[in-house]
Short mmCIF file of C-alpha atoms and ligand atoms in Angstrom, two decimals:
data_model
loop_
_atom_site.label_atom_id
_atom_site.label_comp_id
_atom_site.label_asym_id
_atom_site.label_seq_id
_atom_site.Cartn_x
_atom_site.Cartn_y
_atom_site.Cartn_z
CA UNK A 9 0.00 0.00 0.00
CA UNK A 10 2.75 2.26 1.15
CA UNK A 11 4.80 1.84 -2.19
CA UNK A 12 1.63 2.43 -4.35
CA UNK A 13 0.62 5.66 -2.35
CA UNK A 14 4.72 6.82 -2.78
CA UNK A 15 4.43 5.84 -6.87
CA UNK A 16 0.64 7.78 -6.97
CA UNK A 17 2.71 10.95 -5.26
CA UNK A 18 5.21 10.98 -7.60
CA UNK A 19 3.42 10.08 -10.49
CA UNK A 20 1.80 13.82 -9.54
CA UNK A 21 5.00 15.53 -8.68
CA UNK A 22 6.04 14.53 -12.08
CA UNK A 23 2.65 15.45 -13.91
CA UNK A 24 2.52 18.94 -12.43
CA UNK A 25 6.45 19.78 -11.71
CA UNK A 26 5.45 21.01 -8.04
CA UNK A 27 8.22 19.08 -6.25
CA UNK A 28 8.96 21.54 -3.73
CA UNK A 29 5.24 21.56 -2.45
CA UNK A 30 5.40 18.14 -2.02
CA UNK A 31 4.66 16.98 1.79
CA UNK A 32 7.90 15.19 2.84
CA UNK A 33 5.50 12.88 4.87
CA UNK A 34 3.00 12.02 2.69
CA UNK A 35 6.16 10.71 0.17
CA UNK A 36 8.16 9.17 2.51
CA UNK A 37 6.26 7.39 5.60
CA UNK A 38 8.70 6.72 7.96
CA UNK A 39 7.44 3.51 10.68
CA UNK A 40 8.61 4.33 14.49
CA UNK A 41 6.63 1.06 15.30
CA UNK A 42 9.61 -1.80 16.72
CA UNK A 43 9.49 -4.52 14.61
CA UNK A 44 8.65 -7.69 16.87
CA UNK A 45 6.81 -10.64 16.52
CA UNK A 46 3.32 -11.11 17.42
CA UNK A 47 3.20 -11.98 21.15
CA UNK A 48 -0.37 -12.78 22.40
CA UNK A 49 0.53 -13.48 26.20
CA UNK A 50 3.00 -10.33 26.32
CA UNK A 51 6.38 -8.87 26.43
CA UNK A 52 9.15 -8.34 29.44
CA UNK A 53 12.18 -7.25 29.29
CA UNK A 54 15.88 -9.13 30.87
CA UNK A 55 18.31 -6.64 32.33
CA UNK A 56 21.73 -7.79 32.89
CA UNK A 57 23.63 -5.48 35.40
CA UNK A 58 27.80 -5.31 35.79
CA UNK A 59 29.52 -6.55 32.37
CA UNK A 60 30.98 -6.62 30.46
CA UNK A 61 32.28 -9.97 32.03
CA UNK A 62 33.88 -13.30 30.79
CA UNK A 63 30.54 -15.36 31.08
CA UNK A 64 28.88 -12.38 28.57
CA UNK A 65 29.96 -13.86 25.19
CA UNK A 66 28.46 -17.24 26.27
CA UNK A 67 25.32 -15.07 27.11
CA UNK A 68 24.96 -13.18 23.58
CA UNK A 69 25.80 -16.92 22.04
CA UNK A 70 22.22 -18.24 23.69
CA UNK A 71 20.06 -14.53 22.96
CA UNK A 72 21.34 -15.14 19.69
CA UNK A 73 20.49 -18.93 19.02
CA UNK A 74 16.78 -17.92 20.60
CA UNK A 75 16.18 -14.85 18.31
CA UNK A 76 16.02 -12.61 21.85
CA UNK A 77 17.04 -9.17 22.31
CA UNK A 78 17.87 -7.99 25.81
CA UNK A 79 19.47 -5.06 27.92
CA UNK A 80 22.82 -4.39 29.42
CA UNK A 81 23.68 -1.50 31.77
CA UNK A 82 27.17 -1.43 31.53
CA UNK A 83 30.21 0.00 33.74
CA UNK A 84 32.37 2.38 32.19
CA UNK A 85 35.26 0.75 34.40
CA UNK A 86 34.62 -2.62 32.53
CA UNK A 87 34.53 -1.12 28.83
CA UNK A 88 38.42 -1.10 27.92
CA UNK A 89 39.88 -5.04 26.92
CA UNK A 90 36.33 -5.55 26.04
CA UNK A 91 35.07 -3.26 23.32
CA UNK A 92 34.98 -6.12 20.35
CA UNK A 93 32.35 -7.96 22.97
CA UNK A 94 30.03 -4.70 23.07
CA UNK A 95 30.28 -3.65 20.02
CA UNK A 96 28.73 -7.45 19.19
CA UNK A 97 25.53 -6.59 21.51
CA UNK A 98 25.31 -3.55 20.08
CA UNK A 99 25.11 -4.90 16.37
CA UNK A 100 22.83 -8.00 17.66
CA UNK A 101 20.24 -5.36 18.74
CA UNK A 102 20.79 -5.39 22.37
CA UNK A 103 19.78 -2.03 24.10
CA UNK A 104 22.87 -0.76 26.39
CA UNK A 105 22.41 1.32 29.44
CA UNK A 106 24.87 3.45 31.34
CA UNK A 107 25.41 1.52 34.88
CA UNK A 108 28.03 4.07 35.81
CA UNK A 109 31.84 4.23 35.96
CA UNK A 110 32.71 3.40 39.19
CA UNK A 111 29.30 1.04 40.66
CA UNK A 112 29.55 3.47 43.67
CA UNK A 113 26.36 4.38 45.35
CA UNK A 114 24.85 7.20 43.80
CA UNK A 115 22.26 7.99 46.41
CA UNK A 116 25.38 7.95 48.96
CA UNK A 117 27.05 10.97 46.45
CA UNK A 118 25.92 14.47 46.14
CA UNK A 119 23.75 14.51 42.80
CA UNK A 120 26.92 16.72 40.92
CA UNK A 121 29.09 13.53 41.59
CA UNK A 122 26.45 11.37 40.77
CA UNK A 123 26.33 12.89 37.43
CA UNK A 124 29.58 13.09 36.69
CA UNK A 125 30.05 9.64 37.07
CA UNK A 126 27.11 8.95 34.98
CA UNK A 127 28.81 11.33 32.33
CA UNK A 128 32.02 9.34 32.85
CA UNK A 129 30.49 5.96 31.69
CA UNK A 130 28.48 7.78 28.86
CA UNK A 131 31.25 9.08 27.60
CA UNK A 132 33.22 6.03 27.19
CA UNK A 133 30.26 4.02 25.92
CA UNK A 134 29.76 6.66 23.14
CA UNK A 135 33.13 7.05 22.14
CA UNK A 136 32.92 3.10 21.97
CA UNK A 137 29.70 2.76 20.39
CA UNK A 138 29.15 6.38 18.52
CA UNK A 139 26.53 8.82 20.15
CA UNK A 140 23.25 7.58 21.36
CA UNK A 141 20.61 7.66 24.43
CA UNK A 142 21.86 5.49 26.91
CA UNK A 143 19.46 4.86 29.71
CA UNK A 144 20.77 4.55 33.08
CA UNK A 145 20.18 1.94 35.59
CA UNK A 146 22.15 3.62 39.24
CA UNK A 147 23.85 0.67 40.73
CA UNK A 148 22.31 -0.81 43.62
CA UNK A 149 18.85 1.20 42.53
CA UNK A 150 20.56 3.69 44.68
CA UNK A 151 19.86 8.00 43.66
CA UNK A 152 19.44 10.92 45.16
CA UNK A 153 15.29 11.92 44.47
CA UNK A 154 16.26 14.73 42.40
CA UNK A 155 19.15 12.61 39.82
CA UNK A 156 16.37 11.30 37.61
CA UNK A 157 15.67 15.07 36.19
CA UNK A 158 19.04 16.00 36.01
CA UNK A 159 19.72 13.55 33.03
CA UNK A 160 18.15 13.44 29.56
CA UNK A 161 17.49 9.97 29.52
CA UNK A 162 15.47 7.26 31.84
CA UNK A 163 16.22 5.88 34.71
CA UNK A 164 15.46 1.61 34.14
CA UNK A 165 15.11 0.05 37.73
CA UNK A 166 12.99 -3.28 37.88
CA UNK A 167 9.76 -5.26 39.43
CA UNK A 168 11.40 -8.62 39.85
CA UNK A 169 14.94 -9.43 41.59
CA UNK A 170 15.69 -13.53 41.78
CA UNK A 171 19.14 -11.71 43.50
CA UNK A 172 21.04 -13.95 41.24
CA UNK A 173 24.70 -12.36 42.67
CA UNK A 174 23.81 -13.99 46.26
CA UNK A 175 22.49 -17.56 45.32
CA UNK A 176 24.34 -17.82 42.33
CA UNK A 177 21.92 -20.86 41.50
CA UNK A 178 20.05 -21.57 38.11
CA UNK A 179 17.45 -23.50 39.25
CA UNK A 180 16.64 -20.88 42.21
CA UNK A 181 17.00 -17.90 40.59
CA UNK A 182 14.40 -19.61 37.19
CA UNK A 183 12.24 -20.51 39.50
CA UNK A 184 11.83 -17.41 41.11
CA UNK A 185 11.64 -15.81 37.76
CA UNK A 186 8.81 -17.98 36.45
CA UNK A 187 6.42 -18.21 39.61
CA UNK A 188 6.17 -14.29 39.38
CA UNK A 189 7.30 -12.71 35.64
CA UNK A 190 3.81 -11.08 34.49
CA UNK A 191 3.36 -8.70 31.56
CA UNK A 192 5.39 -5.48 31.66
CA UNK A 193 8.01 -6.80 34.11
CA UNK A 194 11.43 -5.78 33.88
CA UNK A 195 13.98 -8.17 35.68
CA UNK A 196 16.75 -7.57 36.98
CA UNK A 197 20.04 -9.91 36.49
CA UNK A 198 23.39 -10.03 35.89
CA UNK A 199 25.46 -11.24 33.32
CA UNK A 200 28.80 -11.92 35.63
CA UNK A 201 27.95 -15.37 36.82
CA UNK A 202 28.00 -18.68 35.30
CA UNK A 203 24.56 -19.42 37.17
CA UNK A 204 23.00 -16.85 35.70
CA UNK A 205 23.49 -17.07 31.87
CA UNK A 206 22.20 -20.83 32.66
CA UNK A 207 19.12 -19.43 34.36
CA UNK A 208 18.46 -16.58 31.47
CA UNK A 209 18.62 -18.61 29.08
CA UNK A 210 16.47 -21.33 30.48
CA UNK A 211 13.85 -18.69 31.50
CA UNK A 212 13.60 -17.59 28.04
CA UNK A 213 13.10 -21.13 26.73
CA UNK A 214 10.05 -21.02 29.24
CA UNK A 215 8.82 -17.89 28.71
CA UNK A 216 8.85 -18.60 24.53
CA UNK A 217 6.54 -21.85 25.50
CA UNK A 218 4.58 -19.65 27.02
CA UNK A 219 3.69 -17.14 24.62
CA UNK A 220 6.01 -14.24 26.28
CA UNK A 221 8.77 -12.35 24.22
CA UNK A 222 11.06 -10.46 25.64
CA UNK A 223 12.29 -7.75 24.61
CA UNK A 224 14.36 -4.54 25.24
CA UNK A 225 13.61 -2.26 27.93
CA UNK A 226 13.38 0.52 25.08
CA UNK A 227 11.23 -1.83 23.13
CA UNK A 228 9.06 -2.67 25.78
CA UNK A 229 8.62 1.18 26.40
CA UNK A 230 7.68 1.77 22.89
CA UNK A 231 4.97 -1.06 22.89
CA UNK A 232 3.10 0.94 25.96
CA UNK A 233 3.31 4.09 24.66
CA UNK A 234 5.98 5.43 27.41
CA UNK A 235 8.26 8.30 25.90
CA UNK A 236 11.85 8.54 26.63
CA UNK A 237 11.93 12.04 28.55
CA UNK A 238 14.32 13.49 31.35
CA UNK A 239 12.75 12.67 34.86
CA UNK A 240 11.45 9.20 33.72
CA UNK A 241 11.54 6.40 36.33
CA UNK A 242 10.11 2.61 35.00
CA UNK A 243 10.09 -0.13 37.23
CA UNK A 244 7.80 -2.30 35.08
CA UNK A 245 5.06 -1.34 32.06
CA UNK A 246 2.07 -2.55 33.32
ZN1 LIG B 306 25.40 -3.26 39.68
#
């Protein structure tokens, strides 16, 4: 339809010679919808806090087999010996987040430090990646109440937490996963354990029997009609 509307328009253009009136949106339609498959029992999104680290590549290896797109809030500190392994998320379609330099509490900071070490990791991560929003998860879910409207992007925190660093079991933290995950959620891991790469990917197995994609946190925003403004807090998309 859109191509036969686009050949109609210029079809016109060219019978009358009034290019320059031409509406630049009614010749070129331009989709902002994410392209995603059709997902009847929902979408949530898997955040993976504190990599770059050396279980990551076996992570990307398993999103990649399953067709899943996740996100990564990353530490500036963790960028350098590492770039050819973000780069590869980045190309793959992965959404990565700013998780700050240092993985000092923010809240514990004045909101001036705070930012600059926010800066600090979004610097790195666009001089690695090339300029581009990257939403912040503050380590710990720690920040000051007045950080979130000092930055130009989101802050991502989450609705479920298997706490995958302190068990550092699959079957616990999949099992905590599954007997709560509900449409909208965003859950929190990280991709810095063995365990937990075993329990992602097994949770997605599970959640693609049951219907559920996930998705990126961006993605998932974009399906509920959130916008990306300064000030933004989501802990899920209900
Ligand atoms: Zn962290």
């Amino acid at each position: 339809m859109k191509m036969k509307r686009m050949a109609a328009v210029l079809l016109l253009l060219l019978l009358c010679g009034c290019g320059a009136a031409a509406p630049v949106e009614e010749a070129c339609p331009v989709s902002r919808e994410p392209e995603l498959p059709p997902s009847p029992a929902g979408y949530v999104a898997l955040t993976f806090d504190d990599g770059p680290s050396r279980h990551t590549e076996r992570l990307l290896d398993g999103l990649a087999e399953r067709g899943v797109q996740a996100t990564f809030f990353l530490l500036g500190s963790r960028l350098e010996g590492s770039e050819a392994l973000v780069q590869r998320m980045k190309a793959e379609g992965h959404q990565i987040g700013n998780h700050s330099y240092s993985h000092k509490e923010l809240g514990a900071m004045t909101d001036k430090a705070a930012t600059e070490d926010l800066a600090r990791c979004d610097l790195a991560l666009c001089t690695l990646l090339g300029e581009g929003d990257y939403w912040v998860r503050p380590p710990y879910g720690s920040m000051g109440s007045g950080l979130p409207a000092q930055l130009d992007v989101p802050v991502v925190l989450w609705s479920v937490d298997p706490e995958d660093w302190a068990c550092q079991n699959a079957d616990a933290v999949t099992h905590h996963i599954l007997s709560r995950i509900r449409d909208g959620d965003i859950v929190l891991l990280h991709d810095c354990y063995d365990s937990t790469v075993d329990a992602a990917l097994r949770t997605v197995d599970a959640l693609q029997e049951r219907g559920i994609q996930p998705v990126t946190v961006e993605q998932l925003a974009a399906l509920r009609g959130k916008t990306a403004q300064s000030g933004a807090v989501f802990l899920r998309f209900p």
